[in-house]
Coordinates of C-alpha atoms in Angstrom, one line a residue:
X616 CA 78.9 44.8 -4.6
X617 CA 76.1 44.1 -2.3
X618 CA 73.6 41.8 -3.6
X619 CA 70.0 42.7 -3.2
X620 CA 67.6 40.1 -2.1
X621 CA 65.0 39.2 -4.6
X622 CA 61.5 38.1 -3.4
X623 CA 59.0 36.2 -5.5
X624 CA 55.7 38.0 -5.6
X625 CA 52.9 35.6 -4.8
X626 CA 49.3 36.3 -5.6
X627 CA 47.2 35.3 -2.6
X628 CA 43.5 35.0 -3.1
X629 CA 41.5 37.7 -1.4
X630 CA 40.4 36.9 2.1
X631 CA 36.8 37.2 1.0
X632 CA 37.1 34.2 -1.3
X633 CA 36.9 31.4 1.4
X634 CA 34.0 33.2 3.0
X635 CA 32.2 33.5 -0.3
X636 CA 32.8 29.7 -1.0
X637 CA 31.4 28.8 2.4
X638 CA 28.4 31.1 1.8
X639 CA 27.7 29.3 -1.5
X640 CA 28.0 25.9 0.1
X641 CA 25.6 27.0 2.9
X642 CA 23.1 28.2 0.3
X643 CA 23.5 24.8 -1.5
X644 CA 22.8 22.9 1.8
X645 CA 19.8 25.1 2.5
X646 CA 18.5 24.6 -1.0
X647 CA 19.0 20.8 -0.7
X648 CA 17.1 20.7 2.6
X649 CA 14.3 22.9 1.2
X650 CA 13.9 20.5 -1.8
X651 CA 13.9 17.6 0.6
X652 CA 11.3 19.3 2.8
X653 CA 9.0 19.9 -0.2
X654 CA 9.4 16.4 -1.4
X655 CA 8.6 14.9 2.0
X656 CA 5.8 17.3 2.5
X657 CA 4.3 16.2 -0.7
X658 CA 4.8 12.5 0.2
X659 CA 3.2 13.0 3.6
X660 CA 0.4 15.0 2.1
X661 CA -0.4 12.4 -0.5
X662 CA -0.4 9.7 2.2
X663 CA -2.3 11.7 4.7
X664 CA -4.7 13.7 2.6
X665 CA -8.5 13.2 2.6
X666 CA -9.2 9.7 1.2
X667 CA -11.1 10.9 -1.8
X668 CA -11.5 9.4 -5.2
X669 CA -8.4 10.3 -7.2
X670 CA -10.3 11.3 -10.4
X671 CA -12.3 13.9 -8.5
X672 CA -15.5 12.6 -10.1
X673 CA -18.7 12.8 -8.1
X674 CA -19.7 9.6 -6.3
X675 CA -21.4 7.1 -8.7
X676 CA -19.2 8.2 -11.6
X677 CA -15.7 7.7 -13.0
X678 CA -13.1 9.1 -15.4
X679 CA -11.0 6.6 -17.4
X680 CA -8.0 7.0 -19.6
X681 CA -7.7 10.3 -21.5
X682 CA -11.4 11.1 -21.3
X683 CA -11.9 14.4 -19.6
X684 CA -15.6 14.1 -18.6
X685 CA -16.9 11.9 -15.8
X686 CA -19.2 9.0 -16.8
X687 CA -21.8 7.4 -14.5
X688 CA -21.2 3.9 -13.4
X689 CA -22.2 1.5 -16.2
X690 CA -25.6 -0.2 -15.8
X691 CA -26.5 -3.8 -16.7
X692 CA -27.6 -2.6 -20.1
X693 CA -24.5 -0.6 -20.8
X694 CA -22.2 -3.4 -19.7
X695 CA -24.0 -5.9 -21.9
X696 CA -24.0 -3.5 -24.8
X697 CA -20.6 -1.8 -24.6
X698 CA -18.2 -4.1 -22.8
X699 CA -16.5 -6.9 -24.7
X700 CA -14.8 -9.8 -22.9
X701 CA -11.3 -10.7 -24.2
X702 CA -10.1 -13.5 -22.1
X703 CA -10.2 -15.1 -18.6
X704 CA -7.2 -13.9 -16.5
X705 CA -8.0 -15.5 -13.1
X706 CA -10.5 -17.3 -10.9
X707 CA -10.9 -17.4 -7.1
X708 CA -13.3 -18.9 -4.7
X709 CA -16.0 -16.2 -5.3
X710 CA -15.2 -14.5 -8.7
X711 CA -14.0 -15.3 -12.2
X712 CA -12.1 -12.4 -13.7
X713 CA -12.0 -11.4 -17.4
X714 CA -9.8 -8.9 -19.2
X715 CA -12.3 -6.9 -21.2
X716 CA -12.6 -3.8 -23.4
X717 CA -14.8 -0.7 -23.1
X718 CA -14.5 2.1 -25.6
X719 CA -10.9 1.1 -26.5
X720 CA -10.0 1.0 -22.8
X721 CA -8.9 -2.2 -21.1
X722 CA -11.2 -3.0 -18.1
X723 CA -11.9 -6.0 -15.8
X724 CA -15.2 -7.9 -15.5
X725 CA -15.6 -10.0 -12.3
X726 CA -18.4 -12.5 -12.2
X727 CA -19.8 -14.9 -9.6
X728 CA -18.4 -18.4 -9.8
X729 CA -20.9 -20.3 -7.6
X730 CA -24.5 -19.4 -6.7
X731 CA -24.0 -20.4 -3.1
X732 CA -21.4 -17.7 -2.7
X733 CA -23.6 -14.8 -3.9
X734 CA -23.8 -13.2 -0.5
X735 CA -20.0 -12.9 -0.4
X736 CA -20.1 -11.5 -3.9
X737 CA -22.7 -8.9 -3.1
X738 CA -20.9 -8.0 0.1
X739 CA -17.8 -7.3 -1.9
X740 CA -19.8 -5.1 -4.3
X741 CA -21.3 -3.2 -1.4
X742 CA -17.8 -2.6 0.1
X743 CA -16.5 -1.5 -3.3
X744 CA -19.2 1.0 -3.8
X745 CA -19.0 2.4 -0.2
X746 CA -15.2 2.6 0.0
X747 CA -14.3 4.2 -3.3
X748 CA -11.2 6.2 -2.6
X749 CA -7.5 6.6 -3.6
X750 CA -6.9 3.3 -1.8
X751 CA -9.4 1.1 -3.6
X752 CA -9.6 -0.1 -7.2
X753 CA -11.9 2.1 -9.2
X754 CA -15.4 0.9 -9.8
X755 CA -16.7 1.5 -13.4
X756 CA -20.1 -0.2 -13.2
X757 CA -22.0 -3.3 -11.9
X758 CA -25.0 -5.4 -12.5
X759 CA -26.4 -7.1 -9.4
X760 CA -29.0 -9.3 -11.1
X761 CA -26.2 -10.8 -13.3
X762 CA -23.6 -10.8 -10.5
X763 CA -21.2 -8.7 -12.5
X764 CA -18.7 -6.0 -11.4
X765 CA -16.7 -3.8 -13.8
X766 CA -13.4 -2.2 -12.5
X767 CA -10.3 -0.5 -13.8
X768 CA -7.6 -2.7 -15.3
X769 CA -4.0 -2.6 -13.9
X770 CA -1.6 -4.5 -16.2
X771 CA 1.0 -5.2 -13.5
X772 CA -1.6 -7.4 -11.7
X773 CA -1.5 -8.4 -8.1
X774 CA 1.3 -8.0 -5.6
X775 CA 2.1 -11.7 -6.0
X776 CA 4.2 -10.7 -9.0
X777 CA 6.0 -7.8 -7.4
X778 CA 9.5 -9.3 -7.4
X779 CA 9.2 -10.5 -10.9
X780 CA 8.0 -7.1 -12.1
X781 CA 11.0 -5.4 -10.4
X782 CA 13.3 -7.6 -12.4
X783 CA 11.9 -6.5 -15.7
X784 CA 14.4 -4.0 -17.3
X785 CA 11.8 -1.3 -17.6
X786 CA 11.2 -1.4 -13.8
X787 CA 14.7 -2.2 -12.4
X788 CA 15.2 1.4 -11.4
X789 CA 12.3 1.0 -9.0
X790 CA 14.0 -1.9 -7.2
X791 CA 15.4 0.3 -4.3
X792 CA 14.9 0.4 -0.6
X793 CA 13.2 3.8 -1.0
X794 CA 10.6 2.6 -3.5
X795 CA 10.0 -0.6 -1.6
X796 CA 9.5 1.3 1.7
X797 CA 7.0 3.5 -0.2
X798 CA 5.0 0.4 -1.1
X799 CA 5.0 -0.7 2.5
X800 CA 3.7 2.8 3.4
X801 CA 0.9 2.4 0.8
X802 CA 0.0 -0.9 2.3
X803 CA -0.2 0.4 5.9
X804 CA -2.2 3.4 4.6
X805 CA -4.8 1.0 3.2
X806 CA -5.0 -0.8 6.5
X807 CA -5.4 2.5 8.3
X808 CA -8.1 3.5 5.9
X809 CA -10.0 0.2 6.5
X810 CA -9.7 0.6 10.3
X811 CA -11.2 4.1 10.1
X812 CA -13.4 3.8 7.0
X813 CA -16.7 5.6 6.4
X814 CA -18.4 2.4 7.4
X815 CA -16.5 2.0 10.7
X816 CA -13.6 -0.4 11.6
X817 CA -13.2 -3.1 9.0
X818 CA -11.0 -6.2 9.3
X819 CA -9.2 -7.6 6.3
X820 CA -10.1 -11.3 6.8
X821 CA -8.8 -12.7 3.5
X822 CA -5.3 -12.7 5.0
X823 CA -4.5 -16.1 6.4
X824 CA -1.1 -16.4 4.7
X825 CA 1.2 -14.0 2.9
X826 CA 0.3 -15.3 -0.6
X827 CA -3.4 -14.7 0.2
X828 CA -2.7 -11.1 1.4
X829 CA -0.7 -10.3 -1.7
X830 CA -3.5 -11.5 -4.0
X831 CA -5.9 -9.0 -2.5
X832 CA -3.9 -6.0 -3.8
X833 CA -3.0 -4.5 -7.2
X834 CA 0.2 -2.8 -8.3
X835 CA -0.5 0.3 -10.4
X836 CA 1.7 1.3 -13.3
X837 CA 3.1 4.2 -11.2
X838 CA 4.0 1.8 -8.4
X839 CA 1.3 2.4 -5.9
X840 CA -1.0 -0.2 -4.2
X841 CA -4.8 -0.5 -4.4
X842 CA -6.9 -3.0 -2.5
X843 CA -8.9 -5.0 -5.0
X844 CA -10.8 -7.8 -3.1
X845 CA -13.3 -6.6 -0.5
X846 CA -15.4 -9.8 -0.2
X847 CA -14.4 -10.5 3.4
X848 CA -14.5 -7.2 5.4
X849 CA -16.4 -7.7 8.6
X850 CA -17.2 -4.7 10.8
X851 CA -15.9 -4.3 14.4
X852 CA -18.2 -2.3 16.7
X853 CA -16.9 -2.1 20.2
X854 CA -19.6 0.2 21.5
X855 CA -22.1 -2.5 20.5
X856 CA -19.9 -5.3 21.7
X857 CA -19.5 -6.6 18.2
X858 CA -16.2 -8.4 17.3
X859 CA -15.4 -10.6 14.3
X860 CA -14.3 -14.0 13.3
X861 CA -12.6 -14.6 9.9
X862 CA -14.6 -17.6 8.7
X863 CA -15.8 -20.6 10.5
X864 CA -12.9 -23.0 10.1
X865 CA -9.8 -23.4 12.3
X866 CA -6.9 -21.2 11.4
X867 CA -3.2 -22.4 11.7
X868 CA 0.3 -21.1 11.4
X869 CA 2.4 -18.2 12.7
X870 CA 1.1 -15.8 10.1
X871 CA -2.3 -15.4 11.6
X872 CA -2.5 -13.6 15.0
X873 CA -2.5 -15.7 18.2
X874 CA -6.1 -14.8 19.0
X875 CA -7.2 -16.3 15.6
X876 CA -5.9 -19.7 16.6
X877 CA -7.9 -22.3 18.6
X878 CA -7.1 -21.5 22.2
X879 CA -8.1 -24.8 23.9
X880 CA -5.3 -27.1 22.8
X881 CA -5.2 -30.2 20.6
X882 CA -7.2 -32.3 23.0
X883 CA -10.3 -30.2 22.5
X884 CA -11.8 -30.5 19.0
X885 CA -12.3 -27.2 17.2
X886 CA -15.8 -25.8 17.6
X887 CA -16.6 -22.5 15.9
X888 CA -19.3 -21.8 18.5
X889 CA -16.6 -21.9 21.2
X890 CA -14.0 -19.9 19.2
X891 CA -13.7 -16.4 20.8
X892 CA -14.1 -13.4 18.4
X893 CA -11.4 -10.7 17.9
X894 CA -10.9 -7.2 16.5
X895 CA -8.8 -5.3 13.9
X896 CA -5.5 -5.9 15.7
X897 CA -5.2 -9.2 13.8
X898 CA -4.3 -7.0 10.8
X899 CA -1.6 -5.3 12.9
X900 CA 0.0 -8.6 13.7
X901 CA 0.5 -9.3 10.0
X902 CA 2.0 -6.0 9.0
X903 CA 5.7 -6.9 9.8
X904 CA 5.5 -10.0 7.7
X905 CA 3.9 -8.2 4.7
X906 CA 6.4 -5.3 5.0
X907 CA 9.3 -7.7 5.1
X908 CA 8.1 -9.0 1.7
X909 CA 8.0 -5.5 0.4
X910 CA 11.5 -4.5 1.6
X911 CA 13.0 -7.5 -0.1
X912 CA 16.8 -8.0 -0.2
X913 CA 18.1 -4.9 -2.0
X914 CA 20.9 -2.6 -0.8
X915 CA 19.7 -0.6 2.2
X916 CA 16.7 -2.8 3.0
X917 CA 18.4 -4.2 6.2
X918 CA 19.0 -0.7 7.4
X919 CA 15.2 0.0 7.0
X920 CA 14.4 -3.2 8.9
X921 CA 16.7 -2.0 11.7
X922 CA 14.9 1.3 12.0
X923 CA 11.5 -0.5 12.0
X924 CA 12.5 -3.1 14.5
X925 CA 10.8 -1.6 17.5
X926 CA 7.5 -0.8 15.9
X927 CA 7.4 -4.3 14.3
X928 CA 8.2 -5.9 17.7
X929 CA 5.2 -4.0 19.1
X930 CA 3.0 -5.3 16.3
X931 CA 3.9 -8.8 17.5
X932 CA 2.7 -8.4 21.1
X933 CA 0.6 -11.4 22.1
X934 CA -2.0 -9.1 23.8
X935 CA -3.8 -7.4 21.0
X936 CA -4.5 -4.3 23.2
X937 CA -0.7 -3.7 23.4
X938 CA -0.2 -3.5 19.7
X939 CA 0.0 -0.1 18.0
X940 CA -2.8 1.3 15.8
X941 CA -2.3 1.4 12.0
X942 CA -2.0 5.1 12.3
X943 CA 0.9 4.8 14.7
X944 CA 2.6 2.4 12.4
X945 CA 2.1 4.7 9.4
X946 CA 3.5 7.6 11.3
X947 CA 6.6 5.6 12.2
X948 CA 7.1 4.4 8.6
X949 CA 7.0 8.0 7.4
X950 CA 9.4 9.2 10.0
X951 CA 11.9 6.4 9.1
X952 CA 11.6 7.3 5.4
X953 CA 12.2 11.0 6.2
X954 CA 15.2 10.1 8.4
X955 CA 16.8 7.8 5.8
X956 CA 16.3 10.2 2.9
X957 CA 18.0 12.9 4.9
X958 CA 20.9 10.6 5.8
X959 CA 21.3 9.6 2.2
X960 CA 21.5 13.2 1.2
X961 CA 24.1 14.1 3.8
X962 CA 27.2 12.4 2.2
X963 CA 26.9 14.5 -0.9
X964 CA 26.6 17.6 1.3
X965 CA 29.8 16.6 3.2
X966 CA 31.7 16.1 -0.1
X967 CA 30.8 19.6 -1.1
X968 CA 32.3 20.9 2.2

């Protein structure tokens, strides 16, 4: 008897299934890129938008805490009547700083330390009033006759304590190359703002070493940077032939720009009258060192440094005229952030495929 061959029936998936799967993956990739585009667009927009006061209050007023209405800057009378000092939290060459309270809000009072430094103090107040923006600590009031300034309080303090803050359990999730690069972008954004401010090109002179630079800036609770100390911001005016000098003493070290150092050798005693002035490119020289601090030593930070190598090398050109502008550095930082975020997103996309 002839045996009949038996064939197992196999169920093959329809030919349309692989195509459908690829289509779904393509949609997922497009969606991922769209979200990335929106995120980066928001990032670039926030860094590049008009430098307006974040509370949207008219000039000469402020909004603090949960209060919806804008209040005018507090006068001498209002400060004396409504603000209560709590404790001294710091003292510099020009100002003594007190943690204080106003209407159940923590605020900061800064007062002159020495009468002979009143011009520096009043210059800082003038700059604080004129430069109110998303880059500058919020002014709440002042009293010139009592040499008192009232500003917003930021509990995380100055950038000196950044690394310690990032090791607090609450903030450990912020200790990433991405967040650290964002801080560097904030810092360069502030330098760009000062170099193109409403008053003209301003030079950040309180910056003779890294520790001094970090002390001039505050870290906000949502991890952004504000410039806080504006006592030493001389104006460069090239059309009028006006350059600047940061103080009247000799400056040393590799942190300051070459043109800030005494150019006539050790055999010639320093003489401020013979010291050549300079421009805002001294700030550019210092950006790589400050950014290196921001990047720290977390996973991925060396990759960021590698991508920033060329622009940082340009910042260290001996000839100030060959250094890039703060805007060019800011543009480069944003491009690097965009590139690295896209590269970080690609592995998960490949796994899906």
